């Protein structure tokens, strides 16, 4: 962070003295006005619900240019990473800042594979859930429970212990998601097979049974790996900020990641992939492509409460670059499975075309986001809709960890403690119960 020659001056109409505020420059992107001393100097806070204009930290991990539709992990464009690197390389990049060479990759992959099994007791914990519980409710519980099963990771300030917790999380997330799925359908859990790739092993744990040999389809494996790469990090979004805020108290790293899982669940965030597919299925039931016009009228009616799920983004005011890559993957997967005429895919294309030409969407700069096509891919692979957000959580875990690590070693790190504009009652006296 570099101090700029530029300074911001805040002046007041009531004659209070004006204050100069330092301005900092990043390597790219908007400058920031440093308001840390504002309260001490003026007795005032800033007001920014939803953090529309607030940089809560400095970060060197992920950069998004929302107007250009650009996403970089550690400087590398997502398009290059998605086509030239796999998820393990992406994890290494996010965690350590550079892409691994061959030896570094081999060693990293081995470390991740060393931790794929979960403590056998975890299955008894899982059994406490109803079989029809939502997988994100289960995942929030399971990830939080890791803090009780793996005590050694509990000290967030111990770098070595934290690193072990990181490896455990990245390794065990696929195992936990697959266990939650198997539990919901009453099938035996499949233990990880470490000769398989990260994505291949996940497919095996999800879809193999002890009765038959399961062969991983390389097209599905690649598609899933791409989903993981595209979802691996996305700078200071709601769940990442949750992980940082939760971790800022010095809590257990598994607990901080469980908080991220809980936040991701919401339909405005990671839950959008599930909500998007449910929306497509609803329109399909209503009559499919012929009902698109009617549905769009509802979306544009502010009183209807209906949104076009998978569209719009706080940061992207252009096509989400992940959505383009996901659309490619969607075509590959559907072709491999002979589902080129999949009605939901056709419906999604029709919705996208209309939305991109419609004034309502054009004026508000609403474009498809990653969730618009990811649900169709996952459904084609055979993943149930209710599990989509858990797959997102699995992939985002590495981003959460990288961001948590960055925060812990940041000399400017402090416990997160937002302030407020209080609009409630001023001090008043309690009237005894019988007199109220
Ligand atoms: N459908 C219809 N109208 C929309 C949509 C949508 N999907 N998204 C935004 N708008 C409208 C919104 O009503 C508002 O209109 P107006 O200015 O007339 O009041 C305007 O566009 C600006 O929207 P906003 O709600 O102020 O924007 P935001 O930055 O607060 O919200 C968002 C961003 C992602 C929550 C929102 O676009 C949304 O709810 N989209 C649907 C859910 C979704 O697909 N979420 C996944 C995001 S990508 C995955 C992830 O990173 O989690």
Short mmCIF file of C-alpha atoms and ligand atoms in Angstrom, two decimals:
data_model
loop_
_atom_site.label_atom_id
_atom_site.label_comp_id
_atom_site.label_asym_id
_atom_site.label_seq_id
_atom_site.Cartn_x
_atom_site.Cartn_y
_atom_site.Cartn_z
CA UNK A 1 0.00 0.00 0.00
CA UNK A 2 1.58 3.27 -1.15
CA UNK A 3 0.75 6.74 0.13
CA UNK A 4 -0.49 8.94 -2.71
CA UNK A 5 0.45 12.61 -3.21
CA UNK A 6 -3.26 13.18 -3.42
CA UNK A 7 -5.03 13.98 -0.12
CA UNK A 8 -8.72 14.06 0.66
CA UNK A 9 -10.04 16.96 2.68
CA UNK A 10 -13.25 16.63 4.58
CA UNK A 11 -14.96 19.90 5.37
CA UNK A 12 -18.10 20.60 7.37
CA UNK A 13 -20.84 23.17 6.81
CA UNK A 14 -21.11 23.90 10.57
CA UNK A 15 -17.71 25.54 10.78
CA UNK A 16 -15.87 22.60 12.42
CA UNK A 17 -12.26 22.49 11.23
CA UNK A 18 -11.70 20.46 8.07
CA UNK A 19 -9.53 17.32 8.21
CA UNK A 20 -7.01 16.01 5.74
CA UNK A 21 -7.26 12.31 5.10
CA UNK A 22 -4.41 10.26 3.60
CA UNK A 23 -5.06 8.50 0.29
CA UNK A 24 -3.38 5.17 -0.52
CA UNK A 25 -2.79 3.54 -3.89
CA UNK A 26 -2.94 -0.17 -4.59
CA UNK A 27 -1.13 -1.82 -7.50
CA UNK A 28 -4.29 -1.49 -9.60
CA UNK A 29 -7.88 -0.46 -8.90
CA UNK A 30 -9.42 2.44 -6.99
CA UNK A 31 -7.41 4.38 -4.40
CA UNK A 32 -8.66 4.34 -0.82
CA UNK A 33 -9.18 7.19 1.64
CA UNK A 34 -7.79 6.27 5.06
CA UNK A 35 -10.46 7.14 7.62
CA UNK A 36 -8.97 5.26 10.56
CA UNK A 37 -8.30 8.43 12.54
CA UNK A 38 -11.60 10.06 11.57
CA UNK A 39 -13.38 9.31 14.84
CA UNK A 40 -10.44 10.50 16.93
CA UNK A 41 -10.23 13.69 14.90
CA UNK A 42 -13.92 14.51 14.40
CA UNK A 43 -15.98 12.30 16.74
CA UNK A 44 -17.81 10.99 13.64
CA UNK A 45 -18.10 7.61 11.98
CA UNK A 46 -18.65 6.88 8.30
CA UNK A 47 -21.90 5.22 7.26
CA UNK A 48 -21.75 2.48 4.61
CA UNK A 49 -24.27 -0.36 5.04
CA UNK A 50 -23.42 -3.27 2.75
CA UNK A 51 -19.83 -1.94 2.40
CA UNK A 52 -20.64 -0.31 -0.93
CA UNK A 53 -17.59 1.99 -0.70
CA UNK A 54 -15.50 0.46 2.06
CA UNK A 55 -12.24 -1.44 1.65
CA UNK A 56 -12.05 -3.48 4.86
CA UNK A 57 -8.50 -4.73 4.30
CA UNK A 58 -5.55 -4.70 1.94
CA UNK A 59 -5.15 -7.89 -0.06
CA UNK A 60 -2.79 -9.29 -2.69
CA UNK A 61 -4.81 -12.38 -3.58
CA UNK A 62 -7.67 -11.70 -6.00
CA UNK A 63 -8.45 -8.68 -8.14
CA UNK A 64 -11.73 -8.00 -9.91
CA UNK A 65 -12.36 -5.21 -12.39
CA UNK A 66 -16.13 -5.28 -12.45
CA UNK A 67 -16.50 -2.87 -15.35
CA UNK A 68 -14.14 -4.81 -17.59
CA UNK A 69 -15.41 -8.20 -16.40
CA UNK A 70 -11.89 -9.19 -15.34
CA UNK A 71 -10.91 -11.63 -12.60
CA UNK A 72 -7.29 -12.27 -11.62
CA UNK A 73 -5.96 -14.71 -9.02
CA UNK A 74 -2.52 -13.44 -7.91
CA UNK A 75 -2.35 -11.54 -11.22
CA UNK A 76 -3.28 -14.46 -13.51
CA UNK A 77 -6.47 -14.10 -15.60
CA UNK A 78 -9.13 -16.65 -14.69
CA UNK A 79 -9.42 -17.65 -18.37
CA UNK A 80 -5.76 -18.77 -18.42
CA UNK A 81 -6.01 -20.56 -15.10
CA UNK A 82 -9.21 -22.36 -16.13
CA UNK A 83 -7.69 -23.59 -19.38
CA UNK A 84 -4.03 -24.21 -18.40
CA UNK A 85 -4.06 -25.14 -14.70
CA UNK A 86 -5.97 -27.55 -12.51
CA UNK A 87 -7.53 -26.93 -9.11
CA UNK A 88 -4.49 -28.16 -7.16
CA UNK A 89 -2.26 -25.64 -8.95
CA UNK A 90 -4.88 -22.96 -8.30
CA UNK A 91 -4.93 -23.85 -4.59
CA UNK A 92 -1.15 -23.61 -4.44
CA UNK A 93 -1.26 -20.27 -6.24
CA UNK A 94 -3.85 -18.80 -3.88
CA UNK A 95 -2.07 -20.06 -0.77
CA UNK A 96 1.55 -19.33 -1.68
CA UNK A 97 1.34 -16.53 -4.28
CA UNK A 98 2.92 -18.32 -7.26
CA UNK A 99 2.11 -21.26 -9.50
CA UNK A 100 3.95 -24.43 -8.44
CA UNK A 101 6.72 -26.02 -10.51
CA UNK A 102 6.52 -29.77 -11.15
CA UNK A 103 8.15 -30.85 -7.86
CA UNK A 104 6.17 -28.33 -5.83
CA UNK A 105 2.94 -29.57 -7.36
CA UNK A 106 3.77 -33.24 -6.73
CA UNK A 107 4.60 -32.50 -3.12
CA UNK A 108 1.49 -30.33 -2.58
CA UNK A 109 -0.83 -32.91 -4.13
CA UNK A 110 0.70 -35.62 -1.93
CA UNK A 111 0.17 -33.52 1.19
CA UNK A 112 -3.47 -32.93 0.28
CA UNK A 113 -3.97 -36.64 -0.39
CA UNK A 114 -2.45 -37.51 3.01
CA UNK A 115 -5.45 -35.92 4.72
CA UNK A 116 -8.44 -37.09 2.65
CA UNK A 117 -9.93 -39.45 5.25
CA UNK A 118 -11.93 -38.02 8.12
CA UNK A 119 -11.95 -39.26 11.70
CA UNK A 120 -14.22 -42.32 11.74
CA UNK A 121 -16.19 -40.73 14.59
CA UNK A 122 -17.43 -38.06 12.17
CA UNK A 123 -19.96 -40.51 10.77
CA UNK A 124 -21.61 -40.80 14.19
CA UNK A 125 -21.84 -37.03 14.34
CA UNK A 126 -23.38 -37.03 10.86
CA UNK A 127 -25.94 -39.60 11.95
CA UNK A 128 -27.43 -37.06 14.34
CA UNK A 129 -28.84 -35.12 11.38
CA UNK A 130 -32.19 -35.86 9.78
CA UNK A 131 -31.66 -37.55 6.42
CA UNK A 132 -33.65 -34.82 4.68
CA UNK A 133 -31.68 -31.96 6.28
CA UNK A 134 -30.32 -29.37 3.85
CA UNK A 135 -26.69 -30.22 2.97
CA UNK A 136 -25.56 -26.67 3.84
CA UNK A 137 -26.99 -27.06 7.35
CA UNK A 138 -25.09 -30.33 7.60
CA UNK A 139 -21.88 -28.83 6.16
CA UNK A 140 -21.98 -25.90 8.60
CA UNK A 141 -22.19 -28.47 11.41
CA UNK A 142 -19.56 -30.84 10.01
CA UNK A 143 -16.96 -28.15 9.30
CA UNK A 144 -17.53 -26.62 12.73
CA UNK A 145 -17.20 -30.10 14.25
CA UNK A 146 -13.74 -30.51 12.69
CA UNK A 147 -12.58 -28.09 15.39
CA UNK A 148 -13.54 -30.70 17.97
CA UNK A 149 -12.03 -33.63 16.05
CA UNK A 150 -8.73 -31.96 15.15
CA UNK A 151 -7.74 -30.00 18.24
CA UNK A 152 -4.20 -29.48 17.07
CA UNK A 153 -5.37 -26.90 14.53
CA UNK A 154 -7.03 -24.75 17.14
CA UNK A 155 -4.38 -22.05 17.52
CA UNK A 156 -4.91 -19.54 14.72
CA UNK A 157 -1.70 -17.71 15.58
CA UNK A 158 0.52 -20.79 15.32
CA UNK A 159 1.61 -20.82 11.67
CA UNK A 160 2.53 -24.54 11.56
CA UNK A 161 -0.72 -25.63 13.19
CA UNK A 162 -2.70 -23.33 10.96
CA UNK A 163 -1.04 -24.85 7.90
CA UNK A 164 -2.03 -28.36 9.00
CA UNK A 165 -5.63 -27.16 9.47
CA UNK A 166 -5.49 -25.69 5.94
CA UNK A 167 -4.41 -28.99 4.40
CA UNK A 168 -7.02 -30.84 6.43
CA UNK A 169 -9.77 -28.50 5.27
CA UNK A 170 -8.87 -28.63 1.57
CA UNK A 171 -8.50 -32.43 1.73
CA UNK A 172 -11.54 -33.22 3.82
CA UNK A 173 -14.15 -30.94 2.27
CA UNK A 174 -14.85 -33.32 -0.67
CA UNK A 175 -15.04 -36.25 1.75
CA UNK A 176 -17.53 -34.40 3.97
CA UNK A 177 -19.73 -33.21 1.08
CA UNK A 178 -19.83 -36.74 -0.36
CA UNK A 179 -20.60 -38.21 3.08
CA UNK A 180 -23.47 -35.75 3.52
CA UNK A 181 -24.83 -36.84 0.12
CA UNK A 182 -24.46 -40.58 0.76
CA UNK A 183 -26.12 -40.15 4.14
CA UNK A 184 -29.10 -38.36 2.55
CA UNK A 185 -29.71 -41.22 0.11
CA UNK A 186 -28.97 -44.01 2.60
CA UNK A 187 -25.93 -45.40 0.75
CA UNK A 188 -22.67 -46.46 2.41
CA UNK A 189 -19.92 -43.85 2.55
CA UNK A 190 -17.17 -44.42 0.02
CA UNK A 191 -13.66 -43.94 1.37
CA UNK A 192 -11.37 -41.67 -0.66
CA UNK A 193 -9.16 -43.25 -3.32
CA UNK A 194 -5.91 -41.36 -3.37
CA UNK A 195 -4.74 -42.50 -6.80
CA UNK A 196 -7.53 -40.36 -8.27
CA UNK A 197 -7.36 -36.62 -8.91
CA UNK A 198 -9.03 -34.21 -6.48
CA UNK A 199 -12.13 -33.93 -8.71
CA UNK A 200 -12.00 -37.61 -9.74
CA UNK A 201 -11.87 -38.71 -6.11
CA UNK A 202 -14.87 -36.52 -5.31
CA UNK A 203 -16.86 -38.10 -8.18
CA UNK A 204 -15.85 -41.53 -6.85
CA UNK A 205 -16.95 -40.73 -3.28
CA UNK A 206 -20.24 -39.31 -4.61
CA UNK A 207 -21.25 -41.90 -7.17
CA UNK A 208 -19.39 -45.17 -6.54
CA UNK A 209 -20.92 -47.94 -4.47
CA UNK A 210 -19.15 -50.92 -2.90
CA UNK A 211 -21.02 -53.23 -5.33
CA UNK A 212 -19.58 -52.11 -8.63
CA UNK A 213 -16.44 -50.72 -10.17
CA UNK A 214 -16.81 -46.97 -10.80
CA UNK A 215 -14.90 -45.41 -13.67
CA UNK A 216 -14.42 -41.65 -13.57
CA UNK A 217 -15.54 -39.94 -16.79
CA UNK A 218 -12.70 -37.56 -17.77
CA UNK A 219 -15.11 -34.96 -19.21
CA UNK A 220 -17.06 -34.79 -15.93
CA UNK A 221 -13.79 -34.77 -13.98
CA UNK A 222 -12.51 -31.81 -16.01
CA UNK A 223 -15.84 -30.00 -15.71
CA UNK A 224 -15.87 -30.40 -11.95
CA UNK A 225 -12.25 -29.32 -11.69
CA UNK A 226 -13.14 -26.20 -13.67
CA UNK A 227 -16.07 -25.47 -11.34
CA UNK A 228 -13.60 -25.69 -8.44
CA UNK A 229 -11.09 -23.34 -10.16
CA UNK A 230 -13.77 -20.77 -11.02
CA UNK A 231 -15.14 -20.72 -7.48
CA UNK A 232 -11.82 -20.82 -5.62
CA UNK A 233 -11.71 -17.16 -4.58
CA UNK A 234 -13.51 -13.90 -5.24
CA UNK A 235 -11.88 -11.25 -3.02
CA UNK A 236 -13.90 -9.68 -0.20
CA UNK A 237 -17.37 -11.16 -0.87
CA UNK A 238 -19.86 -11.79 1.95
CA UNK A 239 -18.60 -15.22 3.03
CA UNK A 240 -14.91 -14.26 2.79
CA UNK A 241 -15.55 -11.14 4.83
CA UNK A 242 -17.42 -13.37 7.30
CA UNK A 243 -14.40 -15.68 7.58
CA UNK A 244 -12.10 -12.68 8.13
CA UNK A 245 -14.42 -11.11 10.71
CA UNK A 246 -14.92 -14.41 12.53
CA UNK A 247 -11.18 -15.19 12.40
CA UNK A 248 -10.30 -11.69 13.60
CA UNK A 249 -11.30 -12.68 17.13
CA UNK A 250 -8.56 -15.35 17.02
CA UNK A 251 -11.08 -18.18 16.87
CA UNK A 252 -10.35 -21.72 15.75
CA UNK A 253 -9.70 -21.85 11.96
CA UNK A 254 -12.30 -24.60 11.41
CA UNK A 255 -14.87 -22.43 13.21
CA UNK A 256 -14.00 -19.44 11.00
CA UNK A 257 -14.46 -21.54 7.84
CA UNK A 258 -17.76 -22.93 9.21
CA UNK A 259 -18.94 -19.31 9.51
CA UNK A 260 -18.05 -18.82 5.84
CA UNK A 261 -20.06 -21.91 4.90
CA UNK A 262 -23.08 -20.54 6.79
CA UNK A 263 -22.85 -17.19 5.02
CA UNK A 264 -22.39 -18.74 1.60
CA UNK A 265 -25.69 -20.61 1.96
CA UNK A 266 -27.82 -17.49 1.30
CA UNK A 267 -29.56 -17.20 -2.11
CA UNK A 268 -28.00 -13.77 -2.77
CA UNK A 269 -24.55 -15.44 -2.53
CA UNK A 270 -23.59 -19.11 -3.00
CA UNK A 271 -27.17 -20.30 -2.69
CA UNK A 272 -27.90 -18.61 -6.04
CA UNK A 273 -26.86 -21.70 -8.04
CA UNK A 274 -29.53 -23.77 -6.30
CA UNK A 275 -32.08 -20.93 -6.57
CA UNK A 276 -31.22 -20.49 -10.26
CA UNK A 277 -31.81 -24.13 -11.12
CA UNK A 278 -35.05 -24.17 -9.12
CA UNK A 279 -36.12 -21.07 -11.07
CA UNK A 280 -35.34 -22.75 -14.41
CA UNK A 281 -37.27 -25.86 -13.35
CA UNK A 282 -40.24 -23.72 -12.26
CA UNK A 283 -40.34 -21.92 -15.64
CA UNK A 284 -39.99 -25.27 -17.39
CA UNK A 285 -42.99 -26.62 -15.45
CA UNK A 286 -44.98 -23.49 -16.36
CA UNK A 287 -44.39 -24.15 -20.08
CA UNK A 288 -40.69 -23.52 -20.72
CA UNK A 289 -39.36 -21.14 -23.37
CA UNK A 290 -42.88 -19.95 -24.27
CA UNK A 291 -43.27 -18.56 -20.70
CA UNK A 292 -40.02 -16.58 -20.67
CA UNK A 293 -41.76 -13.30 -21.60
CA UNK A 294 -44.29 -13.70 -18.78
CA UNK A 295 -41.53 -14.52 -16.30
CA UNK A 296 -39.51 -11.48 -17.36
CA UNK A 297 -42.53 -9.24 -16.75
CA UNK A 298 -42.62 -10.55 -13.17
CA UNK A 299 -38.88 -9.98 -12.73
CA UNK A 300 -39.26 -6.35 -13.80
CA UNK A 301 -42.22 -5.78 -11.48
CA UNK A 302 -40.67 -4.54 -8.23
CA UNK A 303 -43.70 -5.70 -6.23
CA UNK A 304 -43.43 -9.32 -7.36
CA UNK A 305 -40.26 -10.05 -5.34
CA UNK A 306 -39.09 -12.21 -8.27
CA UNK A 307 -35.45 -11.93 -9.37
CA UNK A 308 -33.71 -13.46 -12.31
CA UNK A 309 -31.40 -15.71 -10.32
CA UNK A 310 -27.89 -16.08 -11.71
CA UNK A 311 -28.01 -12.50 -12.97
CA UNK A 312 -26.47 -9.40 -11.45
CA UNK A 313 -23.46 -8.92 -9.24
CA UNK A 314 -22.29 -6.33 -6.72
CA UNK A 315 -18.93 -5.95 -8.46
CA UNK A 316 -19.38 -7.11 -12.08
CA UNK A 317 -21.14 -4.51 -14.18
CA UNK A 318 -20.23 -6.54 -17.25
CA UNK A 319 -20.33 -10.25 -18.18
CA UNK A 320 -18.94 -12.31 -15.28
CA UNK A 321 -15.85 -13.96 -16.89
CA UNK A 322 -16.62 -17.13 -14.93
CA UNK A 323 -20.05 -17.34 -16.58
CA UNK A 324 -18.45 -17.46 -20.06
CA UNK A 325 -16.15 -20.31 -19.03
CA UNK A 326 -19.01 -22.09 -17.34
CA UNK A 327 -21.14 -21.83 -20.46
CA UNK A 328 -18.32 -23.53 -22.44
CA UNK A 329 -18.08 -26.31 -19.87
CA UNK A 330 -21.85 -26.67 -19.94
CA UNK A 331 -21.78 -27.28 -23.69
CA UNK A 332 -18.94 -29.86 -23.34
CA UNK A 333 -20.70 -31.79 -20.58
CA UNK A 334 -24.06 -31.83 -22.33
CA UNK A 335 -22.40 -32.99 -25.59
CA UNK A 336 -20.54 -35.78 -23.76
CA UNK A 337 -23.80 -36.97 -22.21
CA UNK A 338 -25.80 -36.59 -25.43
CA UNK A 339 -27.94 -33.89 -23.78
CA UNK A 340 -27.39 -31.11 -26.34
CA UNK A 341 -31.13 -30.57 -26.44
CA UNK A 342 -31.44 -30.33 -22.69
CA UNK A 343 -34.55 -28.18 -22.17
CA UNK A 344 -33.14 -26.33 -19.16
CA UNK A 345 -30.02 -25.34 -21.10
CA UNK A 346 -32.19 -24.10 -23.98
CA UNK A 347 -34.34 -22.20 -21.50
CA UNK A 348 -31.26 -20.63 -19.88
CA UNK A 349 -29.98 -19.52 -23.30
CA UNK A 350 -33.39 -18.00 -24.13
CA UNK A 351 -33.53 -16.15 -20.79
CA UNK A 352 -29.99 -14.88 -21.23
CA UNK A 353 -30.67 -13.62 -24.76
CA UNK A 354 -33.80 -11.73 -23.73
CA UNK A 355 -32.19 -10.29 -20.60
CA UNK A 356 -29.12 -9.06 -22.46
CA UNK A 357 -31.34 -7.14 -24.88
CA UNK A 358 -33.86 -5.85 -22.36
CA UNK A 359 -33.65 -2.22 -21.21
CA UNK A 360 -34.28 -3.16 -17.56
CA UNK A 361 -31.13 -5.33 -17.50
CA UNK A 362 -29.06 -3.15 -19.83
CA UNK A 363 -29.65 0.03 -17.78
CA UNK A 364 -28.80 -1.71 -14.51
CA UNK A 365 -25.81 -3.50 -16.06
CA UNK A 366 -27.13 -6.91 -15.04
CA UNK A 367 -25.28 -9.78 -16.74
CA UNK A 368 -25.17 -13.54 -16.11
CA UNK A 369 -22.98 -14.52 -13.18
CA UNK A 370 -21.17 -17.82 -12.56
CA UNK A 371 -24.27 -19.42 -11.08
CA UNK A 372 -26.32 -19.05 -14.22
CA UNK A 373 -24.73 -22.08 -15.92
CA UNK A 374 -23.01 -23.92 -13.06
CA UNK A 375 -26.27 -25.49 -11.90
CA UNK A 376 -26.96 -26.99 -15.33
CA UNK A 377 -23.48 -28.51 -15.40
CA UNK A 378 -23.80 -29.94 -11.92
CA UNK A 379 -27.25 -31.33 -12.60
CA UNK A 380 -25.96 -33.02 -15.78
CA UNK A 381 -23.10 -34.58 -13.77
CA UNK A 382 -25.74 -36.04 -11.45
CA UNK A 383 -25.27 -33.77 -8.46
CA UNK A 384 -28.59 -33.08 -6.72
CA UNK A 385 -29.71 -29.44 -6.71
CA UNK A 386 -29.64 -29.16 -2.92
CA UNK A 387 -25.91 -30.02 -2.96
CA UNK A 388 -24.84 -27.26 -5.38
CA UNK A 389 -23.95 -24.71 -2.71
CA UNK A 390 -21.97 -27.33 -0.79
CA UNK A 391 -19.84 -27.83 -3.93
CA UNK A 392 -19.31 -24.06 -4.04
CA UNK A 393 -18.23 -24.18 -0.35
CA UNK A 394 -15.83 -27.04 -1.11
CA UNK A 395 -14.17 -24.97 -3.85
CA UNK A 396 -14.19 -21.66 -1.95
CA UNK A 397 -12.53 -23.20 1.13
CA UNK A 398 -9.05 -22.55 -0.28
CA UNK A 399 -9.92 -18.89 -0.92
CA UNK A 400 -11.25 -18.49 2.62
CA UNK A 401 -8.06 -20.02 3.99
CA UNK A 402 -5.77 -17.85 1.85
CA UNK A 403 -7.65 -14.74 2.97
CA UNK A 404 -7.62 -15.80 6.63
CA UNK A 405 -3.84 -16.39 6.46
CA UNK A 406 -3.29 -13.05 4.82
CA UNK A 407 -5.24 -11.33 7.57
CA UNK A 408 -3.41 -13.06 10.43
CA UNK A 409 0.03 -11.97 9.20
CA UNK A 410 -1.08 -8.44 8.24
CA UNK A 411 0.58 -6.06 10.74
CA UNK A 412 -2.51 -3.84 10.45
CA UNK A 413 -4.87 -6.64 11.46
CA UNK A 414 -7.26 -5.86 14.30
CA UNK A 415 -10.39 -7.53 15.56
CA UNK A 416 -13.23 -6.47 13.24
CA UNK A 417 -15.60 -4.15 15.06
CA UNK A 418 -17.93 -2.03 12.89
CA UNK A 419 -19.60 1.00 14.46
CA UNK A 420 -23.22 2.13 14.09
CA UNK A 421 -25.55 5.08 13.74
CA UNK A 422 -27.82 4.60 16.74
CA UNK A 423 -31.46 5.51 16.04
CA UNK A 424 -33.14 3.78 19.01
CA UNK A 425 -34.52 5.19 22.21
CA UNK A 426 -32.29 7.44 24.31
CA UNK A 427 -31.87 6.61 28.00
CA UNK A 428 -35.14 6.02 29.89
CA UNK A 429 -36.09 4.50 33.26
CA UNK A 430 -37.60 1.07 33.81
CA UNK A 431 -41.19 1.29 35.09
CA UNK A 432 -42.01 -1.57 37.55
CA UNK A 433 -43.90 -4.42 35.82
CA UNK A 434 -47.25 -3.81 37.59
CA UNK A 435 -47.24 -0.13 36.54
CA UNK A 436 -46.59 -0.75 32.80
N1 LIG B 1 -33.03 -9.73 -11.19
C1 LIG B 1 -33.77 -8.60 -11.30
N2 LIG B 1 -33.34 -7.39 -10.86
C2 LIG B 1 -32.13 -7.33 -10.30
C3 LIG B 1 -31.31 -8.48 -10.17
C4 LIG B 1 -31.81 -9.70 -10.65
N3 LIG B 1 -31.09 -10.82 -10.54
N4 LIG B 1 -30.15 -8.12 -9.58
C5 LIG B 1 -30.23 -6.81 -9.34
N5 LIG B 1 -31.43 -6.32 -9.79
C6 LIG B 1 -31.86 -4.94 -9.77
C7 LIG B 1 -32.23 -4.48 -8.36
O1 LIG B 1 -33.61 -4.71 -8.09
C8 LIG B 1 -31.89 -3.00 -8.41
O2 LIG B 1 -32.90 -2.35 -9.14
P1 LIG B 1 -33.29 -0.80 -8.77
O3 LIG B 1 -32.04 0.00 -9.01
O4 LIG B 1 -34.40 -0.48 -9.69
O5 LIG B 1 -33.71 -0.82 -7.32
C9 LIG B 1 -30.63 -2.98 -9.29
O6 LIG B 1 -30.75 -4.13 -10.14
C10 LIG B 1 -29.32 -3.04 -8.52
O7 LIG B 1 -29.34 -4.20 -7.72
P2 LIG B 1 -28.86 -4.27 -6.21
O8 LIG B 1 -29.71 -5.26 -5.47
O9 LIG B 1 -28.74 -2.89 -5.63
O10 LIG B 1 -27.40 -4.83 -6.41
P3 LIG B 1 -26.52 -5.48 -5.29
O11 LIG B 1 -25.13 -5.22 -5.66
O12 LIG B 1 -26.94 -5.06 -3.92
O13 LIG B 1 -26.89 -7.04 -5.41
C11 LIG B 1 -26.88 -9.29 -6.10
C12 LIG B 1 -26.14 -7.95 -6.14
C13 LIG B 1 -25.96 -10.39 -6.62
C14 LIG B 1 -27.26 -9.64 -4.65
C15 LIG B 1 -28.15 -9.19 -6.98
O14 LIG B 1 -27.80 -8.86 -8.31
C16 LIG B 1 -28.97 -10.46 -6.94
O15 LIG B 1 -29.73 -10.68 -6.00
N6 LIG B 1 -28.83 -11.36 -7.98
C17 LIG B 1 -29.51 -12.62 -7.99
C18 LIG B 1 -28.81 -13.59 -7.06
C19 LIG B 1 -27.53 -14.11 -7.65
O16 LIG B 1 -27.49 -14.56 -8.80
N7 LIG B 1 -26.47 -14.11 -6.82
C20 LIG B 1 -25.19 -14.70 -7.20
C21 LIG B 1 -24.06 -13.73 -7.21
S1 LIG B 1 -22.63 -14.49 -7.98
C22 LIG B 1 -22.14 -15.74 -6.93
C23 LIG B 1 -21.49 -15.23 -5.72
O17 LIG B 1 -20.42 -14.60 -5.85
O18 LIG B 1 -22.02 -15.46 -4.63
#
